[in-house]
Structures are given as C-alpha cells and as structure tokens.
Amino acid sequence: MNDLAGKHIVLGLSGGIACYKAAELCRALVKEGATVQVVMTEAAEQFITPVTMQALSGRPVYGSQWDSREPNNMPHINLSRQADAIVIAPCSADFMAKLLHGRADELLSLMCLARPVDKVPLLLAPALNREMWAHPATQRNMAQLAADGAHVLGVGSGFQACGETGDGRMLEPEQLTQDIVAFFQPKLLAGKRVLVTAGPTFEAIDPVRGITNLSSGKMGFAIARAAREAGAEVTLVAGPVSLPTPRGVVRIDVRSAQDMFDATQPQALLADIFIATAAVADWRVANPSAKKMKKDGSGKVPELAFTENPDILAAVASSSRARAGELFCVGFAAESHDLASNAQAKRIRKGVPLLVGNIGPATFGADDNALLLVDEHGSQEVPRAAKLELARLLVAEIANRL
Ligand code: C5P
C-alpha cells in the first residue's frame, strides 16, 4: 500500500536503546510512500549512526542547529515548515521533559518548539524503562504534553532491554506505522461504536472434524481497521482465522455460528453501526458426535443431519434499536452470479438499508475485491481495489448515510 504517499514526515530520534527500532520505522514509512527527514539528538547518535538513518531515508540527517547546509542557517524553521507531521521515536524521558518546558538548546527540541502547532502535528512514541514510565513525573509530563496537543503513540508492554518486564516499551515499527497511517485518516466515525463480524464459522461434526468455508476474514478485518482509523470504537467478532488484530480493535474470537450469534447480540445493544461481513454457515450438524467417529471397516458411512443456524444479521436488523434508527446495519452478500438482483433481494430479505455485494469465488482469500453497493435507490459499482482501500470507501459511505 501507499498509505503515506505525499506525506513528508520528520522523524526525530532522541537517545534510547529503542533507536534500533527507528531504522525499521524509517524504512516502513518510506515503503508506505512517505518522504522521511531524520533529525537526531547527540544522545541518539550514541545508539545508532546517522549513516544508517541517511541510507534508509535517502536524505542527509540533521543533528545540529548550526548546520551551515541551510542557506539561512535555520534548520529548525525550514525542517518544521516542510513537515506534515513530526514523529519523535524514540521519545526519551529527558526529551519529554524538554518538550514540556519548551526548552530549545539543541536542534530537535528547538524544531519542535518552532513548529506551527496548528499545522504540524507532533506524535510521540515514548521508550522508557518501566519504573521511568510509571514515575509520577513521567505521567504528569505525558498528561501535560497531551494537553498541549501532542499525540502519544503507545506505549507497549513486555520484555525490556534492561532485563525487566513491564510498560514503557516503544511500539514496534509496524504498530507505529499503522498508528501514523491511522492518524492521517479523516475521523468520519469519531465517537461511534462499530461492531463487525468477520471470517468463516466452523460447525463441528465431531471433536476433530467440522464444516467450514473459504472466507479468509480479510475484508472484515480491513473494515474493522478502517473504522478504527476513522475514530470509532470497534469490536470485531471473528470466526477461526489467523489474521492479526488491527490496532486498537477489541477482538472476540468465536468458532461456530451459534457462538458468533451469542457474542454479537449483547454487543449490538451498544453499537451505532453493525457490519456483518462474516460468512456464517447456514446449517450446523444436528447430531455432532461427542467422540471422534471411526471407520469400523464395514464400509458404512456416517449420516449427518442438519439444523438451520440463527441469522445474526437478520436478528440484529430486526431489533428495536435498528428499527428505531439507532443502529445502522450493513450486510454482505457473496454471490456467484446475477449480483445486482440477488443482492437487492437479499437486502430486502435481511431488512438492512445497505448491502454490499461481491462475487464470492473472486474474493475469498484475495487481497483485493470489487464491490456493489446496494440500497433502496439502486446499486453502485466500486471498482476492484485493495480490501483496505475498499474498506475506507465503505466507511465513508456509511458515515455519509448516518
Ligand atoms: O444469507 P446470506 O448468508 O447470503 O447472507 C449474507 C449476509 O448475512 C452477510 O452479511 C452475513 O454476515 C450475514 N449472515 C449472518 N448470519 C447468518 C447468515 C448470514 O449474519 N446465519
């Protein structure tokens, strides 16, 4: 993806062992299409060399406010005026304290102070030992920096370079990249609660076998991510898939259609938007065996009987909140032919204002898809694109209709 195309990011490194992760972060930002200008403090240069950062960013690194390469000798002004965002990663305890007091005795803090606060956001990725993180001074500084308009990314928790375990780790480069991408997305669903179902379901035949389908969950996970990026609180009820949970999304793992139904019902009472992307099994085995079914050599085959599963979407869409317009429901339809007419019929049958049609065999497992948005007025094609891109479009469509 090129989620940061056209963005110019000033990546500031203050001194800390997490500087080694800044190299990966720089690379990930460039991969997403950003141009990256690195600025390092003297302390940061103890941990990683400007040579490394220059090679990865493709630009000479700045480290001194007396840098004569700048015609006006004002790198703090020039660098901060060009940036779409300043990201400090790692942000040390000392650097936080400097920012808090508006100190400006070296280039990085000087540049942060000189930035136009309304135009150039400041994103901080703290990296501290757990005791340093928990210290009242740090917590006080963090709260004040947030009140001054800085955005704090993280922190992570886990094993620390000092050998201790706890909060204060810098987020991983991949997580920071996702957070920076999310930061730039328009907050179309701020304050909204979104519930998403995703993936296949698994209906047990016996303790080791079952019936499932080819849904990968990618579209639903992309929608959960896009809704989160748009500022919503997102709960994702996921069937058996091995996809990573999108940043900031609450995930509930389920297996069968009945599990998915049971997990979804209470969540739907809290949601403003319900998006049902899961490929839910229509039937479950009525007579699953408690023990593994064995061949007995007689050639006799087991007989399976089926019971219909509850329809999660139809149940939520017919709830009093949905009927009162407090909960906007969106369904999906994976068809193999006659998409427009089948999808419109399904929309009416499910009782939802918006149904998203796609051709099942062409989307299952793929990273891209093409959609057909169907509402009471008719249908609108959304051409083939990456699922995350489609998910963002769908989020914008939904936000428009609220
Ligand atoms: O009826 P069909 O399975 O084609 O409908 C697809 C839509 O209904 C999807 O949005 C799917 O998530 C939802 N659905 C559901 N519960 C079911 C069956 C489908 O929520 N038992």
CSV table of C-alpha atoms and ligand atoms in Angstrom, one decimal:
chain,number,residue,atom,x,y,z
A,1,MET,CA,0.0,0.0,0.0
A,2,ASN,CA,1.0,3.6,-0.4
A,3,ASP,CA,-0.9,4.9,2.6
A,4,LEU,CA,1.5,7.8,3.3
A,5,ALA,CA,2.0,8.9,-0.3
A,6,GLY,CA,2.6,12.6,-0.5
A,7,LYS,CA,3.3,12.9,3.2
A,8,HIS,CA,6.6,14.4,4.5
A,9,ILE,CA,7.5,13.1,7.9
A,10,VAL,CA,10.2,14.5,10.1
A,11,LEU,CA,11.4,11.5,12.2
A,12,GLY,CA,13.2,12.7,15.3
A,13,LEU,CA,15.3,10.3,17.4
A,14,SER,CA,16.2,11.1,21.0
A,15,GLY,CA,18.6,8.9,23.0
A,16,GLY,CA,17.5,5.4,24.0
A,17,ILE,CA,18.1,1.8,23.1
A,18,ALA,CA,14.8,1.8,21.1
A,19,CYS,CA,16.8,3.8,18.5
A,20,TYR,CA,17.5,0.5,16.8
A,21,LYS,CA,13.8,0.2,16.0
A,22,ALA,CA,13.8,3.7,14.4
A,23,ALA,CA,15.7,2.2,11.5
A,24,GLU,CA,12.9,-0.2,10.7
A,25,LEU,CA,10.3,2.5,11.3
A,26,CYS,CA,12.1,4.8,8.8
A,27,ARG,CA,12.1,2.0,6.2
A,28,ALA,CA,8.4,1.2,6.8
A,29,LEU,CA,7.4,4.9,6.4
A,30,VAL,CA,9.3,5.1,3.2
A,31,LYS,CA,7.7,1.9,2.0
A,32,GLU,CA,4.3,3.4,2.6
A,33,GLY,CA,5.2,6.3,0.3
A,34,ALA,CA,6.3,9.0,2.7
A,35,THR,CA,9.4,11.1,2.4
A,36,VAL,CA,11.3,11.0,5.7
A,37,GLN,CA,13.7,13.6,7.0
A,38,VAL,CA,15.6,12.3,10.0
A,39,VAL,CA,16.7,14.6,12.9
A,40,MET,CA,18.8,13.1,15.7
A,41,THR,CA,20.0,14.3,19.1
A,42,GLU,CA,23.6,13.8,20.2
A,43,ALA,CA,22.3,11.1,22.6
A,44,ALA,CA,20.6,9.3,19.8
A,45,GLU,CA,23.9,9.1,17.8
A,46,GLN,CA,25.3,7.1,20.7
A,47,PHE,CA,22.8,4.3,19.8
A,48,ILE,CA,22.6,4.4,16.0
A,49,THR,CA,24.6,6.2,13.4
A,50,PRO,CA,23.4,9.0,11.1
A,51,VAL,CA,24.9,6.9,8.3
A,52,THR,CA,22.3,4.2,8.8
A,53,MET,CA,19.4,6.6,9.0
A,54,GLN,CA,20.7,8.5,5.9
A,55,ALA,CA,20.9,5.3,3.9
A,56,LEU,CA,17.4,4.3,4.9
A,57,SER,CA,15.7,7.7,4.4
A,58,GLY,CA,17.8,8.7,1.4
A,59,ARG,CA,18.4,12.1,2.9
A,60,PRO,CA,21.3,13.6,4.9
A,61,VAL,CA,20.5,13.6,8.6
A,62,TYR,CA,20.2,16.8,10.6
A,63,GLY,CA,21.8,16.9,14.1
A,64,SER,CA,22.8,20.5,14.8
A,65,GLN,CA,21.1,23.8,14.9
A,66,TRP,CA,24.3,25.3,13.4
A,67,ASP,CA,24.0,23.3,10.2
A,68,SER,CA,25.5,25.5,7.5
A,69,ARG,CA,24.0,23.4,4.7
A,70,GLU,CA,20.9,25.5,5.2
A,71,PRO,CA,21.3,28.8,3.3
A,72,ASN,CA,19.6,30.8,6.1
A,73,ASN,CA,21.2,28.6,8.8
A,74,MET,CA,17.8,28.0,10.3
A,75,PRO,CA,17.2,24.2,10.1
A,76,HIS,CA,14.7,24.4,12.9
A,77,ILE,CA,12.4,26.7,10.9
A,78,ASN,CA,12.9,25.0,7.5
A,79,LEU,CA,12.5,21.4,8.7
A,80,SER,CA,9.4,22.2,10.8
A,81,ARG,CA,7.7,24.1,8.0
A,82,GLN,CA,8.1,21.3,5.5
A,83,ALA,CA,6.7,18.6,7.7
A,84,ASP,CA,3.2,17.1,7.5
A,85,ALA,CA,4.0,15.6,11.0
A,86,ILE,CA,6.9,15.4,13.4
A,87,VAL,CA,7.3,11.9,14.9
A,88,ILE,CA,9.6,11.5,17.8
A,89,ALA,CA,10.6,7.8,18.0
A,90,PRO,CA,12.0,7.0,20.4
A,91,CYS,CA,11.0,9.8,22.7
A,92,SER,CA,13.1,9.6,25.9
A,93,ALA,CA,12.0,10.7,29.3
A,94,ASP,CA,14.5,13.5,29.1
A,95,PHE,CA,13.2,14.6,25.7
A,96,MET,CA,9.6,14.6,27.1
A,97,ALA,CA,10.7,16.8,30.0
A,98,LYS,CA,12.4,19.2,27.5
A,99,LEU,CA,9.3,19.4,25.3
A,100,LEU,CA,7.2,20.1,28.3
A,101,HIS,CA,9.2,23.1,29.3
A,102,GLY,CA,9.7,24.4,25.8
A,103,ARG,CA,13.4,24.1,26.0
A,104,ALA,CA,15.3,24.6,22.8
A,105,ASP,CA,19.0,24.0,23.4
A,106,GLU,CA,19.6,21.6,20.5
A,107,LEU,CA,18.1,21.1,17.1
A,108,LEU,CA,15.3,18.5,17.8
A,109,SER,CA,13.7,20.3,20.7
A,110,LEU,CA,14.2,23.7,19.0
A,111,MET,CA,12.5,22.4,15.9
A,112,CYS,CA,9.6,21.0,18.0
A,113,LEU,CA,9.1,24.4,19.7
A,114,ALA,CA,9.4,26.2,16.4
A,115,ARG,CA,6.7,24.1,14.7
A,116,PRO,CA,3.4,25.8,13.8
A,117,VAL,CA,1.3,23.9,16.3
A,118,ASP,CA,-2.0,24.1,14.3
A,119,LYS,CA,-0.4,22.9,11.1
A,120,VAL,CA,2.2,20.4,12.1
A,121,PRO,CA,1.1,17.6,14.5
A,122,LEU,CA,3.6,16.2,17.0
A,123,LEU,CA,3.5,12.5,17.5
A,124,LEU,CA,5.5,11.0,20.4
A,125,ALA,CA,6.5,7.3,20.7
A,126,PRO,CA,7.8,7.0,24.3
A,127,ALA,CA,10.5,4.5,25.1
A,128,LEU,CA,11.2,4.1,28.8
A,129,ASN,CA,12.2,1.6,31.4
A,130,ARG,CA,9.0,0.5,33.3
A,131,GLU,CA,10.0,2.4,36.5
A,132,MET,CA,10.7,5.5,34.5
A,133,TRP,CA,7.4,5.2,32.7
A,134,ALA,CA,5.4,4.7,35.9
A,135,HIS,CA,7.1,7.6,37.7
A,136,PRO,CA,4.7,10.4,38.6
A,137,ALA,CA,7.0,12.9,36.8
A,138,THR,CA,6.6,11.0,33.5
A,139,GLN,CA,2.9,10.5,33.9
A,140,ARG,CA,2.5,14.2,34.7
A,141,ASN,CA,4.6,15.2,31.7
A,142,MET,CA,2.6,12.9,29.4
A,143,ALA,CA,-0.7,14.3,30.5
A,144,GLN,CA,0.6,17.9,30.0
A,145,LEU,CA,2.1,17.2,26.6
A,146,ALA,CA,-1.2,15.7,25.5
A,147,ALA,CA,-3.0,18.8,26.8
A,148,ASP,CA,-0.5,20.9,24.8
A,149,GLY,CA,-1.6,19.0,21.7
A,150,ALA,CA,0.9,16.2,21.3
A,151,HIS,CA,-0.4,12.7,20.3
A,152,VAL,CA,1.1,9.8,22.2
A,153,LEU,CA,1.6,6.6,20.4
A,154,GLY,CA,1.7,3.6,22.8
A,155,VAL,CA,3.3,2.5,25.0
A,156,GLY,CA,3.9,-1.2,24.5
A,157,SER,CA,4.4,-3.7,27.3
A,158,GLY,CA,6.7,-6.6,27.7
A,159,PHE,CA,10.4,-7.6,28.0
A,160,GLN,CA,12.7,-4.6,28.2
A,161,ALA,CA,16.3,-4.2,27.2
A,162,CYS,CA,17.3,-3.6,30.8
A,163,GLY,CA,16.0,-7.1,31.6
A,164,GLU,CA,12.8,-6.0,33.4
A,165,THR,CA,9.3,-6.6,32.1
A,166,GLY,CA,6.5,-4.1,32.1
A,167,ASP,CA,5.0,-1.0,30.4
A,168,GLY,CA,7.1,1.6,28.6
A,169,ARG,CA,8.5,-0.2,25.6
A,170,MET,CA,8.3,1.7,22.3
A,171,LEU,CA,5.7,0.3,20.0
A,172,GLU,CA,7.0,-2.0,17.3
A,173,PRO,CA,7.8,-0.2,13.9
A,174,GLU,CA,4.9,-2.0,12.3
A,175,GLN,CA,2.5,-0.8,15.0
A,176,LEU,CA,3.8,2.8,14.8
A,177,THR,CA,3.4,2.8,11.1
A,178,GLN,CA,-0.2,1.7,11.4
A,179,ASP,CA,-0.8,4.4,14.0
A,180,ILE,CA,0.8,7.0,11.8
A,181,VAL,CA,-1.3,5.9,8.8
A,182,ALA,CA,-4.4,6.0,11.0
A,183,PHE,CA,-3.5,9.4,12.3
A,184,PHE,CA,-3.9,10.9,8.8
A,185,GLN,CA,-7.2,9.3,8.1
A,186,PRO,CA,-10.3,11.6,8.4
A,187,LYS,CA,-12.1,11.0,11.7
A,188,LEU,CA,-15.5,10.3,10.0
A,189,LEU,CA,-16.7,8.0,12.7
A,190,ALA,CA,-15.4,9.8,15.8
A,191,GLY,CA,-17.5,8.9,18.9
A,192,LYS,CA,-19.3,6.0,17.1
A,193,ARG,CA,-19.3,2.4,18.1
A,194,VAL,CA,-18.9,-0.2,15.4
A,195,LEU,CA,-19.5,-3.9,15.6
A,196,VAL,CA,-18.1,-6.1,12.8
A,197,THR,CA,-18.4,-9.9,12.2
A,198,ALA,CA,-15.7,-11.5,10.1
A,199,GLY,CA,-14.3,-14.7,8.8
A,200,PRO,CA,-15.9,-18.1,8.4
A,201,THR,CA,-17.6,-20.2,11.0
A,202,PHE,CA,-16.8,-23.8,11.9
A,203,GLU,CA,-19.5,-26.3,12.6
A,204,ALA,CA,-18.3,-29.4,14.4
A,205,ILE,CA,-19.1,-32.9,13.1
A,206,ASP,CA,-17.1,-34.5,15.9
A,207,PRO,CA,-14.3,-33.2,18.2
A,208,VAL,CA,-11.7,-33.2,15.3
A,209,ARG,CA,-13.8,-32.5,12.2
A,210,GLY,CA,-16.1,-29.8,11.0
A,211,ILE,CA,-17.6,-27.9,8.2
A,212,THR,CA,-16.3,-24.5,7.3
A,213,ASN,CA,-15.9,-22.3,4.2
A,214,LEU,CA,-13.2,-20.4,2.3
A,215,SER,CA,-13.8,-17.0,3.8
A,216,SER,CA,-10.4,-15.5,4.8
A,217,GLY,CA,-11.8,-12.7,7.1
A,218,LYS,CA,-9.6,-10.2,5.2
A,219,MET,CA,-12.5,-7.9,4.2
A,220,GLY,CA,-14.0,-7.8,7.7
A,221,PHE,CA,-10.6,-7.2,9.3
A,222,ALA,CA,-9.9,-4.4,6.8
A,223,ILE,CA,-13.3,-2.8,7.7
A,224,ALA,CA,-12.6,-3.1,11.4
A,225,ARG,CA,-9.2,-1.4,10.8
A,226,ALA,CA,-10.8,1.4,8.6
A,227,ALA,CA,-13.5,2.1,11.1
A,228,ARG,CA,-10.9,2.3,13.9
A,229,GLU,CA,-8.8,4.7,11.7
A,230,ALA,CA,-11.9,6.8,11.3
A,231,GLY,CA,-12.0,7.3,15.0
A,232,ALA,CA,-14.7,4.6,16.0
A,233,GLU,CA,-14.5,2.2,18.9
A,234,VAL,CA,-14.5,-1.1,17.2
A,235,THR,CA,-15.4,-4.6,18.3
A,236,LEU,CA,-14.6,-7.4,15.9
A,237,VAL,CA,-16.3,-10.8,16.4
A,238,ALA,CA,-14.0,-13.1,14.4
A,239,GLY,CA,-14.5,-16.7,13.3
A,240,PRO,CA,-11.5,-19.0,13.1
A,241,VAL,CA,-8.8,-17.0,11.1
A,242,SER,CA,-5.2,-16.4,11.9
A,243,LEU,CA,-5.1,-12.7,10.9
A,244,PRO,CA,-3.5,-10.2,13.2
A,245,THR,CA,-5.9,-7.9,15.2
A,246,PRO,CA,-6.0,-4.4,13.7
A,247,ARG,CA,-4.5,-1.8,16.1
A,248,GLY,CA,-6.9,-0.5,18.7
A,249,VAL,CA,-9.7,-3.0,17.8
A,250,VAL,CA,-11.3,-5.2,20.5
A,251,ARG,CA,-11.5,-8.8,19.2
A,252,ILE,CA,-13.7,-11.6,20.3
A,253,ASP,CA,-12.8,-15.0,18.8
A,254,VAL,CA,-15.6,-17.4,18.2
A,255,ARG,CA,-15.9,-20.7,16.3
A,256,SER,CA,-19.5,-21.7,15.4
A,257,ALA,CA,-22.4,-19.6,14.0
A,258,GLN,CA,-24.2,-20.0,17.4
A,259,ASP,CA,-21.0,-18.7,19.2
A,260,MET,CA,-21.0,-15.8,16.8
A,261,PHE,CA,-24.7,-15.1,17.4
A,262,ASP,CA,-24.2,-15.3,21.2
A,263,ALA,CA,-21.2,-12.9,21.1
A,264,THR,CA,-22.8,-10.5,18.7
A,265,GLN,CA,-26.2,-10.0,20.4
A,266,PRO,CA,-25.0,-8.2,23.6
A,267,GLN,CA,-22.5,-6.1,21.6
A,268,ALA,CA,-25.2,-5.0,19.2
A,269,LEU,CA,-27.0,-3.3,22.1
A,270,LEU,CA,-24.1,-0.9,22.4
A,271,ALA,CA,-23.3,-0.3,18.8
A,272,ASP,CA,-24.2,2.5,16.4
A,273,ILE,CA,-23.2,0.6,13.3
A,274,PHE,CA,-23.2,-3.2,12.6
A,275,ILE,CA,-21.3,-4.5,9.6
A,276,ALA,CA,-21.9,-8.3,9.0
A,277,THR,CA,-19.1,-9.5,6.8
A,278,ALA,CA,-18.8,-13.0,8.2
A,279,ALA,CA,-19.5,-16.0,6.0
A,280,VAL,CA,-21.8,-17.7,8.5
A,281,ALA,CA,-22.7,-21.3,8.0
A,282,ASP,CA,-26.4,-21.6,7.1
A,283,TRP,CA,-26.6,-25.0,8.8
A,284,ARG,CA,-24.9,-26.8,11.6
A,285,VAL,CA,-24.7,-30.5,12.2
A,286,ALA,CA,-27.7,-31.5,14.3
A,287,ASN,CA,-26.1,-34.7,15.6
A,288,PRO,CA,-22.4,-33.9,16.3
A,289,SER,CA,-20.6,-36.9,17.8
A,290,ALA,CA,-19.0,-36.4,21.3
A,291,LYS,CA,-16.3,-38.8,20.3
A,292,LYS,CA,-14.2,-39.0,17.1
A,293,MET,CA,-16.1,-41.0,14.5
A,294,LYS,CA,-14.1,-44.1,13.4
A,295,LYS,CA,-14.2,-46.3,10.4
A,296,ASP,CA,-15.2,-49.8,11.5
A,297,GLY,CA,-14.2,-51.5,8.3
A,298,SER,CA,-17.7,-52.3,7.4
A,299,GLY,CA,-17.9,-49.6,4.6
A,300,LYS,CA,-20.8,-47.9,6.5
A,301,VAL,CA,-20.7,-44.1,6.2
A,302,PRO,CA,-22.0,-41.8,8.9
A,303,GLU,CA,-25.2,-39.9,8.3
A,304,LEU,CA,-25.2,-36.2,9.1
A,305,ALA,CA,-28.4,-34.4,9.9
A,306,PHE,CA,-28.5,-30.6,9.8
A,307,THR,CA,-30.3,-27.8,11.7
A,308,GLU,CA,-30.6,-24.2,10.5
A,309,ASN,CA,-28.3,-21.6,12.2
A,310,PRO,CA,-29.7,-18.4,13.5
A,311,ASP,CA,-29.3,-15.5,11.1
A,312,ILE,CA,-27.2,-13.0,13.0
A,313,LEU,CA,-27.7,-10.1,10.6
A,314,ALA,CA,-31.4,-10.5,10.3
A,315,ALA,CA,-31.8,-10.8,14.1
A,316,VAL,CA,-29.8,-7.6,14.7
A,317,ALA,CA,-31.5,-5.7,11.9
A,318,SER,CA,-35.0,-6.5,13.3
A,319,SER,CA,-34.0,-5.4,16.8
A,320,SER,CA,-35.9,-2.4,18.3
A,321,ARG,CA,-32.7,-0.2,18.2
A,322,ALA,CA,-32.2,-0.9,14.5
A,323,ARG,CA,-35.8,-0.3,13.7
A,324,ALA,CA,-35.7,3.0,15.7
A,325,GLY,CA,-32.7,4.1,13.5
A,326,GLU,CA,-30.2,3.9,16.4
A,327,LEU,CA,-28.3,1.1,14.8
A,328,PHE,CA,-27.3,1.2,11.2
A,329,CYS,CA,-26.9,-2.3,9.7
A,330,VAL,CA,-24.8,-3.3,6.7
A,331,GLY,CA,-24.9,-6.8,5.2
A,332,PHE,CA,-22.6,-8.5,2.7
A,333,ALA,CA,-23.6,-10.9,0.0
A,334,ALA,CA,-21.2,-13.3,-1.6
A,335,GLU,CA,-22.9,-14.4,-4.9
A,336,SER,CA,-21.7,-16.4,-7.8
A,337,HIS,CA,-24.0,-14.8,-10.5
A,338,ASP,CA,-26.7,-12.1,-11.0
A,339,LEU,CA,-25.1,-10.0,-8.3
A,340,ALA,CA,-27.3,-6.9,-8.6
A,341,SER,CA,-30.6,-8.7,-8.4
A,342,ASN,CA,-29.6,-11.3,-5.9
A,343,ALA,CA,-28.0,-8.6,-3.6
A,344,GLN,CA,-31.1,-6.3,-3.8
A,345,ALA,CA,-33.3,-9.3,-2.9
A,346,LYS,CA,-31.1,-10.2,0.0
A,347,ARG,CA,-31.0,-6.6,1.2
A,348,ILE,CA,-34.8,-6.6,1.4
A,349,ARG,CA,-34.9,-10.1,3.0
A,350,LYS,CA,-32.4,-9.1,5.7
A,351,GLY,CA,-34.1,-5.8,6.3
A,352,VAL,CA,-30.9,-3.7,6.0
A,353,PRO,CA,-30.5,-0.2,4.5
A,354,LEU,CA,-27.2,-1.1,2.8
A,355,LEU,CA,-25.9,-4.4,1.4
A,356,VAL,CA,-22.5,-4.9,-0.1
A,357,GLY,CA,-22.4,-7.5,-2.9
A,358,ASN,CA,-19.3,-9.3,-4.2
A,359,ILE,CA,-18.6,-12.3,-6.3
A,360,GLY,CA,-17.7,-15.0,-3.7
A,361,PRO,CA,-15.2,-17.1,-5.6
A,362,ALA,CA,-13.4,-13.9,-6.8
A,363,THR,CA,-12.8,-12.5,-3.3
A,364,PHE,CA,-12.3,-15.4,-0.9
A,365,GLY,CA,-8.7,-15.2,0.3
A,366,ALA,CA,-7.8,-12.4,-2.1
A,367,ASP,CA,-6.2,-9.1,-1.0
A,368,ASP,CA,-8.4,-7.1,-3.4
A,369,ASN,CA,-12.0,-7.2,-4.3
A,370,ALA,CA,-14.7,-5.3,-6.3
A,371,LEU,CA,-18.0,-4.3,-4.6
A,372,LEU,CA,-21.5,-3.4,-5.5
A,373,LEU,CA,-23.3,-1.1,-3.0
A,374,VAL,CA,-27.0,-1.8,-3.0
A,375,ASP,CA,-29.5,0.4,-1.2
A,376,GLU,CA,-33.2,1.3,-1.7
A,377,HIS,CA,-32.3,3.6,-4.6
A,378,GLY,CA,-30.4,1.0,-6.6
A,379,SER,CA,-26.8,-0.1,-6.9
A,380,GLN,CA,-23.4,1.5,-7.4
A,381,GLU,CA,-20.2,-0.3,-8.5
A,382,VAL,CA,-17.0,0.1,-6.6
A,383,PRO,CA,-14.1,-1.0,-8.9
A,384,ARG,CA,-11.5,-3.6,-7.9
A,385,ALA,CA,-9.1,-2.3,-5.3
A,386,ALA,CA,-7.2,-3.4,-2.2
A,387,LYS,CA,-9.5,-4.5,0.5
A,388,LEU,CA,-8.3,-1.8,2.9
A,389,GLU,CA,-8.9,0.8,0.3
A,390,LEU,CA,-12.5,-0.5,-0.3
A,391,ALA,CA,-13.0,-0.7,3.5
A,392,ARG,CA,-12.1,3.0,3.8
A,393,LEU,CA,-14.6,3.8,1.0
A,394,LEU,CA,-17.3,1.8,2.7
A,395,VAL,CA,-16.6,3.6,6.0
A,396,ALA,CA,-17.0,6.9,4.2
A,397,GLU,CA,-20.3,5.7,2.6
A,398,ILE,CA,-21.7,4.6,5.9
A,399,ALA,CA,-20.6,7.9,7.6
A,400,ASN,CA,-22.4,9.8,4.9
A,401,ARG,CA,-25.6,7.9,5.5
A,402,LEU,CA,-25.7,8.3,9.3
B,1,C5P,O1,-28.0,-15.3,3.6
B,1,C5P,P1,-26.6,-15.0,3.3
B,1,C5P,O2,-25.6,-15.9,4.1
B,1,C5P,O3,-26.2,-15.0,1.9
B,1,C5P,O4,-26.4,-13.5,3.9
B,1,C5P,C1,-25.2,-12.9,3.9
B,1,C5P,C2,-25.2,-11.8,5.0
B,1,C5P,O5,-25.9,-12.2,6.2
B,1,C5P,C3,-23.8,-11.5,5.4
B,1,C5P,O6,-23.8,-10.1,5.8
B,1,C5P,C4,-23.6,-12.4,6.6
B,1,C5P,O7,-22.6,-11.9,7.5
B,1,C5P,C5,-25.0,-12.4,7.2
B,1,C5P,N1,-25.4,-13.6,7.9
B,1,C5P,C6,-25.5,-13.7,9.3
B,1,C5P,N2,-25.9,-14.9,9.9
B,1,C5P,C7,-26.2,-15.9,9.1
B,1,C5P,C8,-26.1,-15.9,7.7
B,1,C5P,C9,-25.6,-14.7,7.2
B,1,C5P,O8,-25.2,-12.7,9.9
B,1,C5P,N3,-26.6,-17.0,9.8
